[in-house]
mmCIF file of C-alpha atoms in Angstrom:
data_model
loop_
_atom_site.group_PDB
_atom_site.id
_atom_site.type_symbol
_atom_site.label_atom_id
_atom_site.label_comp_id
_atom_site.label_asym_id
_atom_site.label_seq_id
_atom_site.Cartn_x
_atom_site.Cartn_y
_atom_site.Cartn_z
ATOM 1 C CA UNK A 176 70.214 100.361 119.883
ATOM 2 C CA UNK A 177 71.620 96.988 120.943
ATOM 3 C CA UNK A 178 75.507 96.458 120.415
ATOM 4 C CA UNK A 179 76.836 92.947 120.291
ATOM 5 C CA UNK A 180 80.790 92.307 120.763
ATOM 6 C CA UNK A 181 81.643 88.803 118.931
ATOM 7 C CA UNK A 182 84.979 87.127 121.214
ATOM 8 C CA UNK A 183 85.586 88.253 124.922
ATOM 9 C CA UNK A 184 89.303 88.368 124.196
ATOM 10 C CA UNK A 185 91.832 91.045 125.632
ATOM 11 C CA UNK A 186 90.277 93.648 123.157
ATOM 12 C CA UNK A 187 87.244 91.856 122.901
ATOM 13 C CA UNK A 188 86.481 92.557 126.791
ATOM 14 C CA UNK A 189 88.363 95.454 127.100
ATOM 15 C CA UNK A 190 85.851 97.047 124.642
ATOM 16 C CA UNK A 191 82.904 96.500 126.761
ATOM 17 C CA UNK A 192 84.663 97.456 130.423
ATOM 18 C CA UNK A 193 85.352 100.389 128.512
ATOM 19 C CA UNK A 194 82.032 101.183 127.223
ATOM 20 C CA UNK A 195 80.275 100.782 130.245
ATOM 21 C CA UNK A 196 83.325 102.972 132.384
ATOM 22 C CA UNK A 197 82.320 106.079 129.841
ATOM 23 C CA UNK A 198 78.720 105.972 130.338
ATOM 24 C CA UNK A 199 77.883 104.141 127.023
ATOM 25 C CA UNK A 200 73.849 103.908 127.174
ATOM 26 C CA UNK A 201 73.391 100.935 124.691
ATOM 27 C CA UNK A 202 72.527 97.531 125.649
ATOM 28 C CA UNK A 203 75.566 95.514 125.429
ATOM 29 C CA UNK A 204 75.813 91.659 124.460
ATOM 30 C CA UNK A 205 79.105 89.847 124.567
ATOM 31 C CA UNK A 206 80.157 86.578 123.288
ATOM 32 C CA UNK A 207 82.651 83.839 123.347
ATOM 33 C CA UNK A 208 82.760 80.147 122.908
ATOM 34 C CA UNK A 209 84.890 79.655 125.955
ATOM 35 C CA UNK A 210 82.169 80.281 128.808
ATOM 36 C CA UNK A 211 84.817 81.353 131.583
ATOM 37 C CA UNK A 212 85.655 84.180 129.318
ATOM 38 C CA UNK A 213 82.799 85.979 130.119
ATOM 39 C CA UNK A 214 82.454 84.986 133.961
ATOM 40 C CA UNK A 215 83.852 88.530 135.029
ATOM 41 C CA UNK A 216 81.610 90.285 132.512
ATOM 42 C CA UNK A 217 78.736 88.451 133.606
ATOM 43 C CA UNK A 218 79.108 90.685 137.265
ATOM 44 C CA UNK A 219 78.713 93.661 135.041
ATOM 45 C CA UNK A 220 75.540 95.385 133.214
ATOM 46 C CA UNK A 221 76.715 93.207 130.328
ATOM 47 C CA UNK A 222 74.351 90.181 128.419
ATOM 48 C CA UNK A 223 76.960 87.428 127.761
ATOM 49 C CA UNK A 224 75.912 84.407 126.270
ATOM 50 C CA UNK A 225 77.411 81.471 123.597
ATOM 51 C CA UNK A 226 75.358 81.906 120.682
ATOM 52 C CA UNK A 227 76.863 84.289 118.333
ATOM 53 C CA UNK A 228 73.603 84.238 115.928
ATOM 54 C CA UNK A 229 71.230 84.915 118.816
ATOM 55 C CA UNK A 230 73.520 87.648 119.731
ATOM 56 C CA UNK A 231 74.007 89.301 116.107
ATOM 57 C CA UNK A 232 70.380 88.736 115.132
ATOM 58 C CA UNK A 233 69.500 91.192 117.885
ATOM 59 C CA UNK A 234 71.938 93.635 117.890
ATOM 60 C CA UNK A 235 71.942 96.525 115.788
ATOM 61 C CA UNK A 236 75.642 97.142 115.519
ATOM 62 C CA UNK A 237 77.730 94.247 115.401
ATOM 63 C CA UNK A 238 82.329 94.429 116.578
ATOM 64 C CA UNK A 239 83.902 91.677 115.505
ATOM 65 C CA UNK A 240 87.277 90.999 117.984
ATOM 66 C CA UNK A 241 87.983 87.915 117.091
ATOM 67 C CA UNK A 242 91.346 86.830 115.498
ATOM 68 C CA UNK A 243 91.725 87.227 111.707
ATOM 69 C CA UNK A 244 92.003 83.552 111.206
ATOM 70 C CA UNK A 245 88.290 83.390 112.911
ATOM 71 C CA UNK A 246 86.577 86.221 110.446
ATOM 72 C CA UNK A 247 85.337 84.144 107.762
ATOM 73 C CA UNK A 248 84.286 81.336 110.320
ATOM 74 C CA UNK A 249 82.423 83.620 112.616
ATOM 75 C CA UNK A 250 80.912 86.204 109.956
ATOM 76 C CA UNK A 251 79.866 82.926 107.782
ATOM 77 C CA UNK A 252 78.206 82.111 110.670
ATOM 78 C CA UNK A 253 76.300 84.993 111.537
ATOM 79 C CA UNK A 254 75.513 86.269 107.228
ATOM 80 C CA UNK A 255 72.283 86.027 107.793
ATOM 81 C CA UNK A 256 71.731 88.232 110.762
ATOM 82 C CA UNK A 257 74.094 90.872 110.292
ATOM 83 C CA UNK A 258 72.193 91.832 106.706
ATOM 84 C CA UNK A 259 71.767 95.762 106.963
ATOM 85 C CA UNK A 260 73.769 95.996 109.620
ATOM 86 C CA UNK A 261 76.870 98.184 110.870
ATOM 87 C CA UNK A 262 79.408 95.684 111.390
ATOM 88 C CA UNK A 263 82.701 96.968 112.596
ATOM 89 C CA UNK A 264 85.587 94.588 112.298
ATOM 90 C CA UNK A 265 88.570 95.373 114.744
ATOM 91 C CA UNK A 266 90.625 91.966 113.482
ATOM 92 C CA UNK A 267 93.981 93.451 111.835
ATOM 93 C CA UNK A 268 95.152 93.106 108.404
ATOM 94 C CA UNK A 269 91.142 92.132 106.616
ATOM 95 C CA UNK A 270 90.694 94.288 104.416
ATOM 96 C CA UNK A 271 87.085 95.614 103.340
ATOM 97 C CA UNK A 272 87.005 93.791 100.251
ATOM 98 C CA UNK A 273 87.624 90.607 102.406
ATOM 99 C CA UNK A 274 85.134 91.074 104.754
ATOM 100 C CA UNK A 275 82.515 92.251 102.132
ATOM 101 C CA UNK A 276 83.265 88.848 100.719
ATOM 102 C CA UNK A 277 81.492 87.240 103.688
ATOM 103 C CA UNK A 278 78.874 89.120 104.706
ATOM 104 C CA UNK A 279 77.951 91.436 101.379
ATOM 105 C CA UNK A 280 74.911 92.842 102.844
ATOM 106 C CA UNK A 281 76.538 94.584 105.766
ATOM 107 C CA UNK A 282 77.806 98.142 106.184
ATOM 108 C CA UNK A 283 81.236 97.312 107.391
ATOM 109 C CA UNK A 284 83.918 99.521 108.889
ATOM 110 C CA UNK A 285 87.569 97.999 109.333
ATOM 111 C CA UNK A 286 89.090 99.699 112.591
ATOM 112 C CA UNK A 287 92.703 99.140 114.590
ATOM 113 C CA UNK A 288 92.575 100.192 118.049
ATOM 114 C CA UNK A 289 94.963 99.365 120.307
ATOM 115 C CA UNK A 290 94.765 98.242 124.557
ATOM 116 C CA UNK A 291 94.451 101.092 125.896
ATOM 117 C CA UNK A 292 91.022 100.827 125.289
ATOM 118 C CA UNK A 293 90.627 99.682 128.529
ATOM 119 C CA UNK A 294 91.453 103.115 130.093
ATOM 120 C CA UNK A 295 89.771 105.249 127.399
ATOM 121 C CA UNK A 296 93.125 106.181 125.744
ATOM 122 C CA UNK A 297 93.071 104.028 122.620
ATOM 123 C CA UNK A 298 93.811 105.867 119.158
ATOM 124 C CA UNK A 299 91.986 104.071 116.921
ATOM 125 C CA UNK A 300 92.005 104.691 112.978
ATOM 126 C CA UNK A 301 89.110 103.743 110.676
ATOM 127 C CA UNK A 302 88.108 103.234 107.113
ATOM 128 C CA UNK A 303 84.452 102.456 105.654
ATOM 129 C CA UNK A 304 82.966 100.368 102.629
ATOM 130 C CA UNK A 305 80.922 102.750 100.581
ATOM 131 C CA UNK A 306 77.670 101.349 102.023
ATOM 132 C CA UNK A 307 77.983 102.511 105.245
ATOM 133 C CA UNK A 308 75.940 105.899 105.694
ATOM 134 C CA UNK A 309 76.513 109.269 107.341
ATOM 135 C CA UNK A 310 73.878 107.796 110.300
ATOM 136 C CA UNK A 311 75.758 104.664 110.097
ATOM 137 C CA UNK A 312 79.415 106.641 110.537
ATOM 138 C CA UNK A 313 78.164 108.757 113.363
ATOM 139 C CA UNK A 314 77.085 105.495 115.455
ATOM 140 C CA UNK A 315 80.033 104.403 115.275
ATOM 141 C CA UNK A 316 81.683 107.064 116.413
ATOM 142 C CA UNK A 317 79.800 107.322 119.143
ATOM 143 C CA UNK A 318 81.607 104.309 119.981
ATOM 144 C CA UNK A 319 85.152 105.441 118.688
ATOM 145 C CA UNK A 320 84.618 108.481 120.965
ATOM 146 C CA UNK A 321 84.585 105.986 123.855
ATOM 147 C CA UNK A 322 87.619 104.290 123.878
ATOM 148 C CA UNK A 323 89.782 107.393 122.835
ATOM 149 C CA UNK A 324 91.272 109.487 120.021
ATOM 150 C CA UNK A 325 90.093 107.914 116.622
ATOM 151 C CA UNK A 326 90.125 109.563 113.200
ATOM 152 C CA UNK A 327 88.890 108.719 109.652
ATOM 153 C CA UNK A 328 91.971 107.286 106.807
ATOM 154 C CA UNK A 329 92.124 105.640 103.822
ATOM 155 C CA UNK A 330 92.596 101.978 103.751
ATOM 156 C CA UNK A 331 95.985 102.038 102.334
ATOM 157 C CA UNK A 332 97.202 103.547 105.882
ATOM 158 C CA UNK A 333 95.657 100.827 107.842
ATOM 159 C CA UNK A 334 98.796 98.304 108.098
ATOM 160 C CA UNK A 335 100.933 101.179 109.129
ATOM 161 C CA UNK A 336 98.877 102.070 111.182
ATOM 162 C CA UNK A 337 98.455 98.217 112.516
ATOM 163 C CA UNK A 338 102.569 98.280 112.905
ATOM 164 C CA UNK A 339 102.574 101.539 114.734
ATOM 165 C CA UNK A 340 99.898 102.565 117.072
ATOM 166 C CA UNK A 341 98.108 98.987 117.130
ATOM 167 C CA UNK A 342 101.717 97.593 118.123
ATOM 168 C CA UNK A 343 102.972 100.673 120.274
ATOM 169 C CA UNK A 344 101.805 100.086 123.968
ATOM 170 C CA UNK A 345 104.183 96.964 123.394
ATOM 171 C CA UNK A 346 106.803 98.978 122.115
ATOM 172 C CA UNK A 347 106.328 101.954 124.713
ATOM 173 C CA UNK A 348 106.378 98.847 127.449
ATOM 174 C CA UNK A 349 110.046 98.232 126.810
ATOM 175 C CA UNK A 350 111.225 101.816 126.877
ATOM 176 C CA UNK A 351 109.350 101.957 130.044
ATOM 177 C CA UNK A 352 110.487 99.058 131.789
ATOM 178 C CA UNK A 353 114.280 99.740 130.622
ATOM 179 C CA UNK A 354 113.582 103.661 132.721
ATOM 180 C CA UNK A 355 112.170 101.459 135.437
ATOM 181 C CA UNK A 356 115.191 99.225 135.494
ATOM 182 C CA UNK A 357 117.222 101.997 135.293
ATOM 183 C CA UNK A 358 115.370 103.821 138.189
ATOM 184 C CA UNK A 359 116.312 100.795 139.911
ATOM 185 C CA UNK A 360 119.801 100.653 139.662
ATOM 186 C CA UNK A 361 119.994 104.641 140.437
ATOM 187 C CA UNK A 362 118.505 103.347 143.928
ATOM 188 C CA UNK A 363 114.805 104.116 143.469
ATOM 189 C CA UNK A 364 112.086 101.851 145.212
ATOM 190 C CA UNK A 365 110.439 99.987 142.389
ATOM 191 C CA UNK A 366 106.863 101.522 143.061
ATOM 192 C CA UNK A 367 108.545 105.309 142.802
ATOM 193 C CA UNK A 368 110.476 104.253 139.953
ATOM 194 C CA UNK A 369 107.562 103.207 137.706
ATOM 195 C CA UNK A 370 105.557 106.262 138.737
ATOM 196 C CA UNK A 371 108.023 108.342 137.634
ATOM 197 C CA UNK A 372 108.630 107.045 134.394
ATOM 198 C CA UNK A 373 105.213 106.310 133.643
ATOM 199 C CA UNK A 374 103.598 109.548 134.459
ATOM 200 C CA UNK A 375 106.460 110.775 132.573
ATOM 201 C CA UNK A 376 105.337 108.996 129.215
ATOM 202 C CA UNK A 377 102.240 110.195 129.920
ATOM 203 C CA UNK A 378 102.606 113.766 130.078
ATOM 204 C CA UNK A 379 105.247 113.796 127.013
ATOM 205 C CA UNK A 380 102.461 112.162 125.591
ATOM 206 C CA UNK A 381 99.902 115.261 126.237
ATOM 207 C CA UNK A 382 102.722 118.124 125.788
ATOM 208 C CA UNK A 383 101.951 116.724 122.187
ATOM 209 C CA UNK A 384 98.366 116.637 122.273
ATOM 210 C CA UNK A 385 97.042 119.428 124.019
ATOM 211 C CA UNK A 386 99.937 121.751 124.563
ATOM 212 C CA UNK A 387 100.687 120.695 120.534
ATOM 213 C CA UNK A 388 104.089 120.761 121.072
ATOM 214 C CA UNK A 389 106.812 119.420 118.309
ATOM 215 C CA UNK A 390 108.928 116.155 119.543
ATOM 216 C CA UNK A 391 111.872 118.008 118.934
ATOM 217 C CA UNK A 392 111.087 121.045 120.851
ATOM 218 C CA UNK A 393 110.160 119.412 124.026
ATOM 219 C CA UNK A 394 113.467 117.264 123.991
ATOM 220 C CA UNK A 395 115.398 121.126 123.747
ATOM 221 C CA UNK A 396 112.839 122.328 126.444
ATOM 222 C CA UNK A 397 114.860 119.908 128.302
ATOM 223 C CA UNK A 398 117.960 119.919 127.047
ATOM 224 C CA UNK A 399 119.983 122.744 128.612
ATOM 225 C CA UNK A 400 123.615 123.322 128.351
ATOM 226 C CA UNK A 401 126.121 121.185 130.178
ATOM 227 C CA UNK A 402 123.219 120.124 132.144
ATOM 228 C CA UNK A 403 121.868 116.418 133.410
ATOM 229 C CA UNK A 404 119.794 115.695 130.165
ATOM 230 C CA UNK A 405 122.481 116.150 127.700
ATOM 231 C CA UNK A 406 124.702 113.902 129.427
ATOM 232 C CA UNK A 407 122.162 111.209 129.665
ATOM 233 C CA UNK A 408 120.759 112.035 125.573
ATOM 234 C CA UNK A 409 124.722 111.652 124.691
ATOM 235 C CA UNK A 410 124.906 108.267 125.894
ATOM 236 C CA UNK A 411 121.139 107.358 124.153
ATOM 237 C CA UNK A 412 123.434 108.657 120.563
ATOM 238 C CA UNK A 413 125.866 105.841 121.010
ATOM 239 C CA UNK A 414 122.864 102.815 120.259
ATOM 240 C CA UNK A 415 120.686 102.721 117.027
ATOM 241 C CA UNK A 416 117.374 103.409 119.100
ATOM 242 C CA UNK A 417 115.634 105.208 116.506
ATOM 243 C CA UNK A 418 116.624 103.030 114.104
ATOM 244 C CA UNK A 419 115.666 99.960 115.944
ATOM 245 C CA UNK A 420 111.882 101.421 116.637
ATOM 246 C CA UNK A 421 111.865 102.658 112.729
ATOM 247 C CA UNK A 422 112.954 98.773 111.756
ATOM 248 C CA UNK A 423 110.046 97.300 114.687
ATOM 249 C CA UNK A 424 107.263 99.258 112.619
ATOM 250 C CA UNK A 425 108.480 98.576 109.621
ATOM 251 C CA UNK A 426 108.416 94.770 110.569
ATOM 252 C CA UNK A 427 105.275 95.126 112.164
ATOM 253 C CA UNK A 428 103.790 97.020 108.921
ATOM 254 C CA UNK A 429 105.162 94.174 106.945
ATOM 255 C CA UNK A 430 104.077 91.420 109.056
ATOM 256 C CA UNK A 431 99.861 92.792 108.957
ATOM 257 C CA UNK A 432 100.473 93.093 105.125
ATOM 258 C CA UNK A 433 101.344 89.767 104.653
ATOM 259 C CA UNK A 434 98.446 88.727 107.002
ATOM 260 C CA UNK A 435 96.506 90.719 104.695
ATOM 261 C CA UNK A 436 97.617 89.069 101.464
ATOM 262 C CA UNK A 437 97.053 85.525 102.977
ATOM 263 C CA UNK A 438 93.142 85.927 104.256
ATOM 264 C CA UNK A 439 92.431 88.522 101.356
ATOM 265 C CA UNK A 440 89.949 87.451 98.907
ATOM 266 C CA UNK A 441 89.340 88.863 95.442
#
């Protein structure tokens, strides 16, 4: 089984790093136009090389991490070799219909990861054209399983899903640079004040998860009477910070929908 990852981009190369950090046992082929792009994959157990048809023609499973606007150019491009073939698109907003439209012979999944690929801690969501099969699903979960926590929607959830977890390391970036600020100004040395608040997102992150607590009830697990976290959670009541995070999804949502509408074609 040969995989071949069209566009060494952030997500493009992240991908591969990320498969070969798990233990990933396929061959792996990587492209991209711009040669320099691929110089640091080219020091790793990675095939990189220019020709995108070369590449597809001998892979078995082909990810497409190229930008939306390239899709139709690059899958044009490669029609011929991708015939029978899983091809998993990870470009947001195309929907299935669109990309059936170029390459009609493929079994195509549409997938939205996000970054943290590139530490194995991506949620990624997926949907499937009715071609692909039951052999076809579990390859790619194999890869899925590699970057993360992924699970199986319905299309109709995919730009949500683009506006919330494909946008949220952005959005979790400002809350924790604004705790690293404020670390800062409460007299913490930089490095301890990062650490502190990152490691802190993380593990509110896996009280969820694995200990499968509510939100809510961790917040109250910390909350105590007259104590240090109400008086900082009283001040966090006097801005519109839920709303502005509820209003940045729903912008984001909005924004891959309209992508969507644009490059879809019926």
């Amino acid at each position: 089984m040969v995989v071949a990852v069209i566009g060494a981009g952030m997500i493009g190369s992240a991908l591969a790093k990320s498969l070969l950090k798990s233990g990933y046992e396929r061959k792996i082929i990587v492209t991209d136009l711009r040669i320099e792009r691929l110089t640091e994959l080219k020091k790793l157990d990675v095939i990189t090389t220019s020709d995108n048809k070369k590449a597809a023609k001998e892979a078995d499973i082909i990810i497409l991490c190229v930008k939306p606007k390239d899709v139709e150019k690059v899958l044009t491009e490669i029609k011929d070799e991708v015939k029978g073939k899983i091809v998993i698109s990870f470009a947001a907003a195309l929907k299935l219909g669109t990309l059936k439209k170029f390459a009609p012979e493929s079994h195509l999944i549409r997938a939205m990861p996000n970054v943290a690929i590139l530490v194995q801690e991506s949620f990624t969501a997926y949907c499937t054209d009715p071609s692909v099969t039951p052999e076809d699903k579990k390859e790619a979960k194999e890869i899925l399983s590699k970057l993360g926590r992924f699970i199986e929607v319905e299309e109709g959830y995919m730009d949500a899903i683009t506006g919330l977890s494909g946008c949220a390391p952005a959005y979790l970036s400002v809350i924790l640079e604004a705790l690293t600020y404020a670390g800062l100004e409460a007299g913490l040395p930089r490095e301890m004040a990062i650490l502190s608040a990152a490691q802190s997102m993380v593990g509110t992150g896996k009280l969820v998860l694995e200990a499968e607590k509510h939100p809510a009830e961790i917040k109250d697990m910390v909350t105590t009477p007259g104590g240090v976290t109400i008086e900082g959670l009283r001040e966090l009541e006097k801005v519109p910070i839920r709303h502005a995070f509820m209003k940045a999804v729903e912008a984001a949502t909005t924004k891959s929908r309209r992508i969507s509408e644009v490059l879809s074609i019926d």
